[in-house]
Short mmCIF file of C-alpha atoms in Angstrom, two decimals:
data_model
loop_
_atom_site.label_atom_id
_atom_site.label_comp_id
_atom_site.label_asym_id
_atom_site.label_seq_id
_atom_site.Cartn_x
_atom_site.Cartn_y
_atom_site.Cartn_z
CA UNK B 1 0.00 0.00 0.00
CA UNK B 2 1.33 3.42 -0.97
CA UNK B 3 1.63 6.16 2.14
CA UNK B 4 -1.56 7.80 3.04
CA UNK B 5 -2.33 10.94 0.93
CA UNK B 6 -5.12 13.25 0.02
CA UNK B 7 -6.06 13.16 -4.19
CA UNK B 8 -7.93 16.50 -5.41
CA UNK B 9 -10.18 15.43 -8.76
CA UNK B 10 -10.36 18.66 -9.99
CA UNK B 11 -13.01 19.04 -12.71
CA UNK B 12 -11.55 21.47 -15.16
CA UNK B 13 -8.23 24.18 -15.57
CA UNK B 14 -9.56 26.89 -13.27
CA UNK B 15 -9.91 24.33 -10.22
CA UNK B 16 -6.35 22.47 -10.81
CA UNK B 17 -4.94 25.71 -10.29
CA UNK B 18 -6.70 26.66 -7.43
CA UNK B 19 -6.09 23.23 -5.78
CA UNK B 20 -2.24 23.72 -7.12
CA UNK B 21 -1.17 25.87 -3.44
CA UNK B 22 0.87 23.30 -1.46
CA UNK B 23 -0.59 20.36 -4.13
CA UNK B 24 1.29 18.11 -6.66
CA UNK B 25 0.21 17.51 -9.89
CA UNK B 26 -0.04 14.05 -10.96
CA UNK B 27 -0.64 13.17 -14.52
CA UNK B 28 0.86 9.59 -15.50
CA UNK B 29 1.86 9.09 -12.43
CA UNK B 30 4.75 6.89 -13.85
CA UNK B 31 7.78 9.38 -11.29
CA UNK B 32 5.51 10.18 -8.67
CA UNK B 33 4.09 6.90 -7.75
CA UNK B 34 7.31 4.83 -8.45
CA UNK B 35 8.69 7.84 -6.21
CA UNK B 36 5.67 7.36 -3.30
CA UNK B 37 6.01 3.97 -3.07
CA UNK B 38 9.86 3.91 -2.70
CA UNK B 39 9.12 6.42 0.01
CA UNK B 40 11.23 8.54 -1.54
CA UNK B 41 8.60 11.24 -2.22
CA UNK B 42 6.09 12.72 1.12
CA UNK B 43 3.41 14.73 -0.99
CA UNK B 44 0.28 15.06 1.26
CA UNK B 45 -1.86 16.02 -1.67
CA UNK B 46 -2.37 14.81 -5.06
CA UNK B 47 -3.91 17.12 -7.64
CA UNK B 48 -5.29 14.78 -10.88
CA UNK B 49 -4.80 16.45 -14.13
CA UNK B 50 -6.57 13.89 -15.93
CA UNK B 51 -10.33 15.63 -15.89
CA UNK B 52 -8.76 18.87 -17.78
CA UNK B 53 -10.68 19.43 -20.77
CA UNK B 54 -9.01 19.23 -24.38
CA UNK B 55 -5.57 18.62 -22.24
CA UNK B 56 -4.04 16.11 -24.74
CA UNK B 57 -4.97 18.02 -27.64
CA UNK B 58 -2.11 18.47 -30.50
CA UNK B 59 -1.92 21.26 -32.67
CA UNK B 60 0.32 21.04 -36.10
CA UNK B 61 0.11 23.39 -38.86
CA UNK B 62 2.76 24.33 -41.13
CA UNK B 63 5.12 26.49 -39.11
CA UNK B 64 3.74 25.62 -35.56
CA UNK B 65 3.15 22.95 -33.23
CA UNK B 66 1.44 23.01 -29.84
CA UNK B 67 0.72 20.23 -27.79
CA UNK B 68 -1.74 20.26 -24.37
CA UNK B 69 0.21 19.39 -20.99
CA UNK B 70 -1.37 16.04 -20.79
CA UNK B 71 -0.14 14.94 -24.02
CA UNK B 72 1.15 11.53 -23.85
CA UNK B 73 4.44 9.98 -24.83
CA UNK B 74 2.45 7.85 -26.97
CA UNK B 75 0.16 10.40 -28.21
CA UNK B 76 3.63 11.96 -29.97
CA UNK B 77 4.00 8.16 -31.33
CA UNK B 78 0.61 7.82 -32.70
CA UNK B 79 -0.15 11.29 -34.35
CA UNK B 80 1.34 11.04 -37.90
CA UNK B 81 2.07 14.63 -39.03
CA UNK B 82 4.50 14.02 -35.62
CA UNK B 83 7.88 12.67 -37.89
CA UNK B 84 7.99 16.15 -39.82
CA UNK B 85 7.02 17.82 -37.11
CA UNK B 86 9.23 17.00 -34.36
CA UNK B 87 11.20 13.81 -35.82
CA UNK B 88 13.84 13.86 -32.71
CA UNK B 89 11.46 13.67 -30.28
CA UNK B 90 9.14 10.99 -32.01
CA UNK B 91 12.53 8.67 -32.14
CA UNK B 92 12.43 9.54 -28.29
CA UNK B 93 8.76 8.50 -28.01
CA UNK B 94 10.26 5.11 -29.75
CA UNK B 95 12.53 4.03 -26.62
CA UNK B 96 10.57 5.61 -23.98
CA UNK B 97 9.71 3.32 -21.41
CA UNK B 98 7.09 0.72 -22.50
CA UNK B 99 3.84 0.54 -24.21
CA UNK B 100 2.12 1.24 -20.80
CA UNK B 101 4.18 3.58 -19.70
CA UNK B 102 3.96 5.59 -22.54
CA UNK B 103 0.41 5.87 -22.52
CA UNK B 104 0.47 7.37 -18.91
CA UNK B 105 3.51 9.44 -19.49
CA UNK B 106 3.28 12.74 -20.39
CA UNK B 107 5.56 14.87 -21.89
CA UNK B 108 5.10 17.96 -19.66
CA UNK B 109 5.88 15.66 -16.63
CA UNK B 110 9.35 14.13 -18.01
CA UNK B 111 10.05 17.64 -18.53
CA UNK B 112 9.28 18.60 -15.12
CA UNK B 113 10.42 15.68 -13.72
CA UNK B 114 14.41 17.50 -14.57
CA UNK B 115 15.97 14.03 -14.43
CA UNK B 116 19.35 14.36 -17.07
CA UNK B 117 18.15 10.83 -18.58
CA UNK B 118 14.70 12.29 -19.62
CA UNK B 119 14.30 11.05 -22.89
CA UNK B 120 11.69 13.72 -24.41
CA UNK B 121 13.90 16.68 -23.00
CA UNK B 122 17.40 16.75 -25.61
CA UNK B 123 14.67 16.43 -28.62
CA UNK B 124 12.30 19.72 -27.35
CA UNK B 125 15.87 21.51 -26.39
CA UNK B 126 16.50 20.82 -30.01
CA UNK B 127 13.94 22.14 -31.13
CA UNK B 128 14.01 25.12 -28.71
CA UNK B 129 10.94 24.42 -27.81
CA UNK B 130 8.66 27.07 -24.87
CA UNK B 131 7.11 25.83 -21.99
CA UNK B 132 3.49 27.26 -21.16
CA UNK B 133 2.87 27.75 -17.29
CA UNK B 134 -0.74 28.90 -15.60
CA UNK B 135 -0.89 29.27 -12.08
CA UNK B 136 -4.09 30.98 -10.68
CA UNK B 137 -2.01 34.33 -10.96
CA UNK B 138 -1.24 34.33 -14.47
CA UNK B 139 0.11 32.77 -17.45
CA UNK B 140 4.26 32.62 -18.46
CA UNK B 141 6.00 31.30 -21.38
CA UNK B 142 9.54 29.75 -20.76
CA UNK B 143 12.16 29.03 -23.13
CA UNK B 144 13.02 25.26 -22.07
CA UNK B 145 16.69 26.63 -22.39
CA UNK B 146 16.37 28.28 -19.60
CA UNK B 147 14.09 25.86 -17.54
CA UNK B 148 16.47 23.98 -15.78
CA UNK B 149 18.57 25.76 -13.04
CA UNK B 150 20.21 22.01 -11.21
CA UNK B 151 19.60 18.32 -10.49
CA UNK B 152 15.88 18.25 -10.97
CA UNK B 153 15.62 21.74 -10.67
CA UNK B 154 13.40 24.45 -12.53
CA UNK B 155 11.66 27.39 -13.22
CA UNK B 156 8.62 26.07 -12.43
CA UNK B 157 6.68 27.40 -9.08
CA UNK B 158 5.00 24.85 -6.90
CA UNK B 159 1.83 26.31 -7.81
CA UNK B 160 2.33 26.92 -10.89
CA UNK B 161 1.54 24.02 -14.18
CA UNK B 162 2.85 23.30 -17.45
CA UNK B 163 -0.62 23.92 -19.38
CA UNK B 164 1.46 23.23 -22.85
CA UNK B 165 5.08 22.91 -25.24
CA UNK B 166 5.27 24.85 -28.66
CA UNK B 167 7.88 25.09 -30.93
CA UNK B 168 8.08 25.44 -34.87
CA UNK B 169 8.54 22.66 -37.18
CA UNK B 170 11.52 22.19 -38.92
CA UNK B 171 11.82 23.70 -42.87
CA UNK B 172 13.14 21.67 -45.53
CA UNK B 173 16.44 22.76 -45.08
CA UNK B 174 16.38 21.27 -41.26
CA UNK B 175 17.26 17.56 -39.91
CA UNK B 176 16.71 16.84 -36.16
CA UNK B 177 17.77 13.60 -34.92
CA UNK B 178 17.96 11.81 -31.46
CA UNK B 179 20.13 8.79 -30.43
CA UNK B 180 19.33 7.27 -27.17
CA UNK B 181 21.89 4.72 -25.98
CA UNK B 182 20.69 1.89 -23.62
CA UNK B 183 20.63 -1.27 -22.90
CA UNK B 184 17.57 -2.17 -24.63
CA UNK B 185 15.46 -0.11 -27.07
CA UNK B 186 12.47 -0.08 -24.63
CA UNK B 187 12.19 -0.07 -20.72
CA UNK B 188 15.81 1.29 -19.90
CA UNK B 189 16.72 4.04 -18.28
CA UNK B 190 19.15 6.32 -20.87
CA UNK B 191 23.00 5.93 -20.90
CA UNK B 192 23.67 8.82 -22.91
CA UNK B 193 21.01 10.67 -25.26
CA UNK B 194 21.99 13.49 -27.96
CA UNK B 195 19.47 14.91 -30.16
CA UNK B 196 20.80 17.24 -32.78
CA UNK B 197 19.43 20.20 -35.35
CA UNK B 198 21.00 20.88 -38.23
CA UNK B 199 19.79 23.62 -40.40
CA UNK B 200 21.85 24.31 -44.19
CA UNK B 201 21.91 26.67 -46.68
CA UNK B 202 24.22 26.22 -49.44
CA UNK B 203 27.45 24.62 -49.02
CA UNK B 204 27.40 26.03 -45.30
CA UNK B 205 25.67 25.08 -42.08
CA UNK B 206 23.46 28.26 -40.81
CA UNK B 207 22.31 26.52 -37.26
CA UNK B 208 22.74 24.20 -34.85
CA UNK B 209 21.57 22.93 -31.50
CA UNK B 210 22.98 20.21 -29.98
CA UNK B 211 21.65 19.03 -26.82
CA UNK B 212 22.87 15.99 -24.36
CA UNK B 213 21.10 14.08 -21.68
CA UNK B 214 22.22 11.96 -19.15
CA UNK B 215 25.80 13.55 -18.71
CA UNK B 216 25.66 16.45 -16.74
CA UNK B 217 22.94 17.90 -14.04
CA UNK B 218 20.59 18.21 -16.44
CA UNK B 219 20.09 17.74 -20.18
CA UNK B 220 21.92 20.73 -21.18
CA UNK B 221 23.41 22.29 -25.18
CA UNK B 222 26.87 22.27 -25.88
CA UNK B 223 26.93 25.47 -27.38
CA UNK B 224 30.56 25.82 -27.73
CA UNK B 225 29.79 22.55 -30.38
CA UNK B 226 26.79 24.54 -32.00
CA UNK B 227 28.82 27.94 -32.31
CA UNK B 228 31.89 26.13 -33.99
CA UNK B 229 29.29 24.39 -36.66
CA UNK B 230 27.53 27.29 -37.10
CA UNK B 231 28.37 29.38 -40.18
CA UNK B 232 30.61 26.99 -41.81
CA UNK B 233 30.85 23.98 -44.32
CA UNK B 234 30.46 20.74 -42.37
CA UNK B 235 33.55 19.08 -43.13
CA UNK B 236 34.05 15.52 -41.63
CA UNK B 237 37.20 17.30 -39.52
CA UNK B 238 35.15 20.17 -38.21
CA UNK B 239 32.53 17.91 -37.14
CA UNK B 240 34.77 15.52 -35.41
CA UNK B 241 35.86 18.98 -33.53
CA UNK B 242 32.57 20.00 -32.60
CA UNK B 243 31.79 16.66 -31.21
CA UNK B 244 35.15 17.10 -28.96
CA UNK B 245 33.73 20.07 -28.08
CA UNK B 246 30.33 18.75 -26.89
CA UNK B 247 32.49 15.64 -25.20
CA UNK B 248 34.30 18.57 -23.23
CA UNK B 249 31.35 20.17 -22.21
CA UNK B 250 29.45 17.49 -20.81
CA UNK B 251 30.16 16.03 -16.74
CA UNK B 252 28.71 12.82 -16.57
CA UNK B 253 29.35 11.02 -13.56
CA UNK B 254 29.94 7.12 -12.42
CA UNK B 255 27.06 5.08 -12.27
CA UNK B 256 25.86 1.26 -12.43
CA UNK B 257 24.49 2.06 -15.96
CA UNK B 258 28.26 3.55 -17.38
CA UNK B 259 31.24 4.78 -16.48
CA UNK B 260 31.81 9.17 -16.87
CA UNK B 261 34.51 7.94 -19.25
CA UNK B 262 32.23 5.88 -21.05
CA UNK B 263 30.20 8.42 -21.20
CA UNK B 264 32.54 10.96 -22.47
CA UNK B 265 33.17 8.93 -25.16
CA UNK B 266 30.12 7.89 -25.94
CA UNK B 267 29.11 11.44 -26.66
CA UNK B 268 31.91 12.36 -28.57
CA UNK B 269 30.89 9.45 -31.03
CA UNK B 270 27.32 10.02 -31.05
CA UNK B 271 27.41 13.85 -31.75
CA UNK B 272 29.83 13.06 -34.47
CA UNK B 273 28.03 10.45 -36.18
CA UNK B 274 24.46 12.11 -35.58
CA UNK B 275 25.86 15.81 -36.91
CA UNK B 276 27.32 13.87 -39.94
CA UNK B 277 23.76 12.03 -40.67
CA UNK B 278 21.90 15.07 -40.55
CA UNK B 279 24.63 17.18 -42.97
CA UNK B 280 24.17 14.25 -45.03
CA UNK B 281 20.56 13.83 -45.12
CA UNK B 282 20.36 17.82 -46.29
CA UNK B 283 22.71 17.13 -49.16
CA UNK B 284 20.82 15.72 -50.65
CA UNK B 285 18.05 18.05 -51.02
CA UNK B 286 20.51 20.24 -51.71
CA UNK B 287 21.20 18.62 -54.57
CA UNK B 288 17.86 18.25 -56.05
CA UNK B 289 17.14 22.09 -55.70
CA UNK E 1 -6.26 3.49 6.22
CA UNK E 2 -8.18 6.73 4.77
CA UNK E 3 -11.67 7.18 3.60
CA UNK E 4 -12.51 4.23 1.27
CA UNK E 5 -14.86 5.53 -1.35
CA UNK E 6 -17.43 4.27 -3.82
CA UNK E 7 -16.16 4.49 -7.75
CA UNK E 8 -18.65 3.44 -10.88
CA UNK E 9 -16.34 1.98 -13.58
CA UNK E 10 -17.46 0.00 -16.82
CA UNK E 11 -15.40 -3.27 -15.79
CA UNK E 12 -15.10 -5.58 -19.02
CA UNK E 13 -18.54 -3.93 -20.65
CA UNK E 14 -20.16 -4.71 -16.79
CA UNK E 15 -21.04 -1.42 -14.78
CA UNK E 16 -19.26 -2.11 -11.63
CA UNK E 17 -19.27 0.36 -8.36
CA UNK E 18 -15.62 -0.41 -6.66
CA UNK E 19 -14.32 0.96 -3.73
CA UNK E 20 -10.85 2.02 -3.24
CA UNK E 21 -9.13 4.62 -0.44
CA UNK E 22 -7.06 7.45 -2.14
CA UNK E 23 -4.09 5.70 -2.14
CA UNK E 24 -4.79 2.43 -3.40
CA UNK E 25 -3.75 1.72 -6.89
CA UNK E 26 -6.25 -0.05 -9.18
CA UNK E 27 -4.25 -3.05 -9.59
CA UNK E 28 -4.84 -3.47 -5.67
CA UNK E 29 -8.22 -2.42 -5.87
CA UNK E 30 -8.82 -4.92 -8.91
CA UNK E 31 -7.57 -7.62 -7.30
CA UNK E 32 -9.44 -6.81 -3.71
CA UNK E 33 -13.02 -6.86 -5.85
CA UNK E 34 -11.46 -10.75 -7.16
CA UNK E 35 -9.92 -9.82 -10.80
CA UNK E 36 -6.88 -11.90 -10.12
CA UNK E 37 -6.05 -12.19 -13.81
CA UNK E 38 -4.38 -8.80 -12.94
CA UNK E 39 -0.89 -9.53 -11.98
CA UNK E 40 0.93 -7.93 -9.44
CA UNK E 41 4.99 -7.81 -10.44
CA UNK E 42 7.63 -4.86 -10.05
CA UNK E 43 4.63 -1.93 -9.12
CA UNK E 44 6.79 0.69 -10.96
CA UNK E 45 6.10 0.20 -14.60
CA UNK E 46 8.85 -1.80 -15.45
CA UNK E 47 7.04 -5.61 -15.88
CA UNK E 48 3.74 -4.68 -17.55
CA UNK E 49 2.36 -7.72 -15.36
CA UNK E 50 -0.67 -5.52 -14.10
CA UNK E 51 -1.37 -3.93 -17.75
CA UNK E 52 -5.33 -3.21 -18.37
CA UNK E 53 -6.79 -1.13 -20.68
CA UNK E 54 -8.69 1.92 -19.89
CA UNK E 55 -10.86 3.62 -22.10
CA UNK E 56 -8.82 0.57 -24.99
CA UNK E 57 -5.52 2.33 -24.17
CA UNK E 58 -3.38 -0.25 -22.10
CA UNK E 59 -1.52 1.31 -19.23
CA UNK E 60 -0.25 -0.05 -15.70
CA UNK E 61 -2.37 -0.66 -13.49
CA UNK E 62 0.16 -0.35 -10.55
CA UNK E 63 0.90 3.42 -11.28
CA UNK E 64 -2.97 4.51 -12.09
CA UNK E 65 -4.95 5.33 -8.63
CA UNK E 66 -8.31 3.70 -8.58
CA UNK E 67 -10.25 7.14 -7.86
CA UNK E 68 -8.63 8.29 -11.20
CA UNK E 69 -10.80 5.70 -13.34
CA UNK E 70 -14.43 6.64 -12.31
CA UNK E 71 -16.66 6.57 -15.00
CA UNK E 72 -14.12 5.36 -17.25
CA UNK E 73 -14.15 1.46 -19.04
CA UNK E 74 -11.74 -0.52 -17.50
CA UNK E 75 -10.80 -4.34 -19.90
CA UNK E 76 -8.66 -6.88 -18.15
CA UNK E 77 -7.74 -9.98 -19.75
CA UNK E 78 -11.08 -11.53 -18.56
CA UNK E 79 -12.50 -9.05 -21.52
CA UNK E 80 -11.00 -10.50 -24.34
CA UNK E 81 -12.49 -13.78 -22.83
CA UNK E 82 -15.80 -13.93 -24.02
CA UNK E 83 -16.93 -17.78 -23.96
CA UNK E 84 -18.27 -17.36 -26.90
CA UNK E 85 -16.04 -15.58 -28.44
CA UNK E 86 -12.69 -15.53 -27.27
CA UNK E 87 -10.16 -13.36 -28.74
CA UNK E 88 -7.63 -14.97 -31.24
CA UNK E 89 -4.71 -14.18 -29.41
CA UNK E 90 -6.05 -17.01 -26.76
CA UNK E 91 -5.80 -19.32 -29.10
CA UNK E 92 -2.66 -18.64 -30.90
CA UNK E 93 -0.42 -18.45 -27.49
CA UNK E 94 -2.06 -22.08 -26.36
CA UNK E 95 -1.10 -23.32 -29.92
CA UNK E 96 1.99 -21.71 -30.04
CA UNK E 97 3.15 -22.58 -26.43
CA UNK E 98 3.74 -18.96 -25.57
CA UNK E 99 2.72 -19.63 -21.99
CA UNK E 100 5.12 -21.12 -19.85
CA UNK E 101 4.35 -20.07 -16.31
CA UNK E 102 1.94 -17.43 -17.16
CA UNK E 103 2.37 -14.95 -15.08
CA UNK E 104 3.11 -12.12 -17.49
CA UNK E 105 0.35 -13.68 -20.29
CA UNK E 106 -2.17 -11.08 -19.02
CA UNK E 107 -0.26 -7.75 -19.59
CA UNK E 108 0.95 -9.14 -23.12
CA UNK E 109 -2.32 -10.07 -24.38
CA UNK E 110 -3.81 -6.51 -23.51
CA UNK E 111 -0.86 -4.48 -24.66
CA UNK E 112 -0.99 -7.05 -27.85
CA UNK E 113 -4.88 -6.79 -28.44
CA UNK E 114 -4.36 -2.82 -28.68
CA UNK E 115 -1.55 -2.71 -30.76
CA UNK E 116 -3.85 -5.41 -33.06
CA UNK E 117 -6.00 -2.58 -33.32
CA UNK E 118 -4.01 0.29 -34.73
CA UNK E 119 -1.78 -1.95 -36.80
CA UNK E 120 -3.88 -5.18 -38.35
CA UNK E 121 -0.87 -6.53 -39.80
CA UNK E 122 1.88 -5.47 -37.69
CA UNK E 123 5.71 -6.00 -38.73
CA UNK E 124 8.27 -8.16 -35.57
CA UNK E 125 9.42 -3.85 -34.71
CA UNK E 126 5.93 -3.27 -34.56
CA UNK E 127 5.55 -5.65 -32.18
CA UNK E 128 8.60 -5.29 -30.08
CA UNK E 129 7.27 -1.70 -29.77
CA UNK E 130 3.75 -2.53 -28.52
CA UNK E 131 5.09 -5.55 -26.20
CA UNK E 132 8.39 -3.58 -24.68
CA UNK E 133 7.21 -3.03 -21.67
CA UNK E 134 6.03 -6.42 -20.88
CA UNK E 135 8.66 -9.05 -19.05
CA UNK E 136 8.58 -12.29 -19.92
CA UNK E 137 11.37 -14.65 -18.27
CA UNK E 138 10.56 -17.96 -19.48
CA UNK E 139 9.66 -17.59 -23.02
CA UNK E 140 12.84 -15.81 -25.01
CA UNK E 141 9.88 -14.22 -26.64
CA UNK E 142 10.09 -15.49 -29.89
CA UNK E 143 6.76 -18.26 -30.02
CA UNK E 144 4.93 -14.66 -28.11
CA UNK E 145 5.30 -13.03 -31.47
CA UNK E 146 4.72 -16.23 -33.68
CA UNK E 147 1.53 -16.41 -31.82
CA UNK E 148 0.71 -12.26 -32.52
CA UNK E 149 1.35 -12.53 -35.81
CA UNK E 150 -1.15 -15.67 -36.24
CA UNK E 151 -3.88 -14.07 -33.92
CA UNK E 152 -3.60 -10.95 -36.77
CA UNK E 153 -4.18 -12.96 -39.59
CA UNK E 154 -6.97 -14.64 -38.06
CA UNK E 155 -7.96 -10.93 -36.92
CA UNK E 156 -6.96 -9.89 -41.00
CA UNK E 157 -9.72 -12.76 -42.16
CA UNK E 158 -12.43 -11.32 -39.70
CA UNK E 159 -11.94 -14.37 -37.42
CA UNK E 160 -12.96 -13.52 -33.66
CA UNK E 161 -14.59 -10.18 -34.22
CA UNK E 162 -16.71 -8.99 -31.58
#
């Protein structure tokens, strides 16, 4: 039996956030009660999201994409206009967790949940995605660049819930990619994960965003990596550069899953390899222009 | 123990009242009100032995809190059941001996029987999507997705409908 707690069923937005004061939001559930039963977690009340009107909705038009706070890891997987829309974090939706999990899972609460091996976070940090907060008091938009501030730390107020993620699909001239590295494909918690933007015009490289989970604090981007891509042909030595670059920037740590060396490594490889797949992959419709 | 509750819930197309304090999950509460076809295994999402569908969408029933499912349709494996009409998959893991002890048959027959649904002919990835979060120790697996791939062409030909 889990600890004793209060749960709020809250009927629509308005009431969540007036329940939110000294409440926690549970959505999937798949942290918190994981984290209640391992007694690892004391919340007194529970605040259910799941009665929120239109909460899972997903928005896609040709520039934009908006997606509700209770949006499911496997709602990502099952809408279709998804793979242009945000194909990094799709491949996340791939390896995250299982089929059960994903269907409880949202995406707002992996987000919030600020663990470095979140698997949706290095694809929306890719894609510079904003995080929508309401609290009773008002509504904020936060760049999720600048949403994490430490270990499973952020911006976000206790009272205060993510009501939604934007960000604006990639153009043509765009490839975003994400790699996680596990043990398995499904059900494993992420040894390294690097999702990757690559945006070209011409014979040069215009943007990029590299972001890496799992080997610092928090996912973070390497920006010294991005800046040295950025405004330059993508030569096979440049990129093997960068990818030093993002290797020196990250500060993984020793754990039963890898080694920090490992780690290192591991991120110097799959930078390189998923910066030169995306160059590639725009190439080609360079090409055919 | 805190206030128990009275919940309605649509329990395998039967309108059910169950009753559950706020902190008991609804593979407890199941299993209290007799559905013992819902496995209990790692209660943190890892083993997909407690898997149920609710509202057709298959989730764990060790991290969903009873309250959370009023008015909602809750299927366990007893669903796909029927005695008249059982649901292919039964008979493809009994011919296929993708049962060895059992105990994690439940959670990959209702995680199966959705992904059936979305993808009628479904390719071995397909399938190692739906089914990766379900543990099986005994089996290696392999005669579990012999025994999908049957239950979909049966499904394909309009076998077992409902």
């Amino acid at each position: 039996m889990l600890r004793e707690f209060e749960l709020d069923l809250p009927g629509d937005l308005q009431e969540t956030l007036t329940r939110l004061p000294g409440g926690t939001p549970l959505a999937g559930g798949t942290n918190l009660l994981v984290d209640l039963r391992a007694r690892r977690e004391e919340a007194k009340r529970l605040v259910w999201l799941g009665n929120i009107e239109a909460f899972r909705d997903i928005k896609i038009d040709k520039a934009h994409v908006a997606i509700g706070g209770g949006t499911t890891v496997g709602d990502i997987l099952r809408n279709s206009a998804m793979i242009d829309a945000a194909p990094s974090l799709v491949g996340a939706a791939r390896v995250f967790g299982g089929q059960m999990v994903r269907n409880q899972a949202t995406v707002a609460g992996n987000v919030c949940s600020g663990s470095p091996a979140a698997d949706t976070v290095p694809p929306l940090l890719s894609l510079d995605a904003e995080i929508c907060l309401a609290s009773s008091t008002g509504v904020r938009s936060v760049p999720i660049d600048s949403f994490y501030s430490g270990f499973k730390k952020n911006q976000r107020k206790q009272d205060e819930l993510i009501t939604g993620l934007s960000w604006s699909v990639p153009g043509p001239s765009t490839a975003n990619l994400f790699y996680k590295l596990a043990r398995r494909k499904g059900d494993a918690i992420t040894v390294v994960g690097v999702a990757v933007t690559v945006t070209r015009d011409g014979d040069r490289c215009s943007d990029a965003r590299i972001a890496l989970g799992a080997v610092a604090p928090t996912v973070f981007r390497a920006k010294d990596a991005e800046a040295m891509l950025t405004d330059q042909p993508l030569t096979e030595e440049l990129i093997d550069e960068a990818a030093r670059a993002a290797m020196a920037q990250s500060n993984p740590i020793d754990d039963i899953r890898a080694s920090a060396d490992y780690r290192r490594h591991t991120v110097h490889m799959l930078t390189r390899r998923l910066i030169g797949q995306a160059w590639r992959s725009l190439a080609g419709k360079e090409a055919d222009k | 123990m805190s206030l128990e509750k009275a919940i309605s819930v649509e329990i395998n197309g039967i309108d059910r009242e169950l009753t559950a304090p706020a902190n008991e999950t609804l593979l407890d509460c199941l299993r209290r009100h007799g559905h013992f076809e819902v496995k209990s295994g790692c209660e943190k999402g890892d083993c997909g032995a407690c898997a149920v569908q609710i509202d057709g969408e298959p989730v764990d029933s060790c991290l969903t809190l009873a309250w959370t499912v009023e008015g909602r349709s809750v299927t366990t494996l007893e669903g796909l059941n029927d005695a008249e009409n059982p649901h292919p998959l039964i008979a493809a893991f009994l011919e296929h001996g993708s049962v060895q002890c059992g105990y994690c048959t439940p959670g990959i027959m209702i995680a199966a029987e959705a992904m059936l649904r979305e993808k009628p002919d479904p390719t071995n990835e397909d399938i190692a999507i739906a089914l990766s979060g379900n543990l099986c120790r005994c089996t290696g697996y392999t005669k579990i997705f012999t025994a999908v791939k049957q239950a979909a062409g049966v499904l394909r030909q309009g076998g077992g409908d409902d």
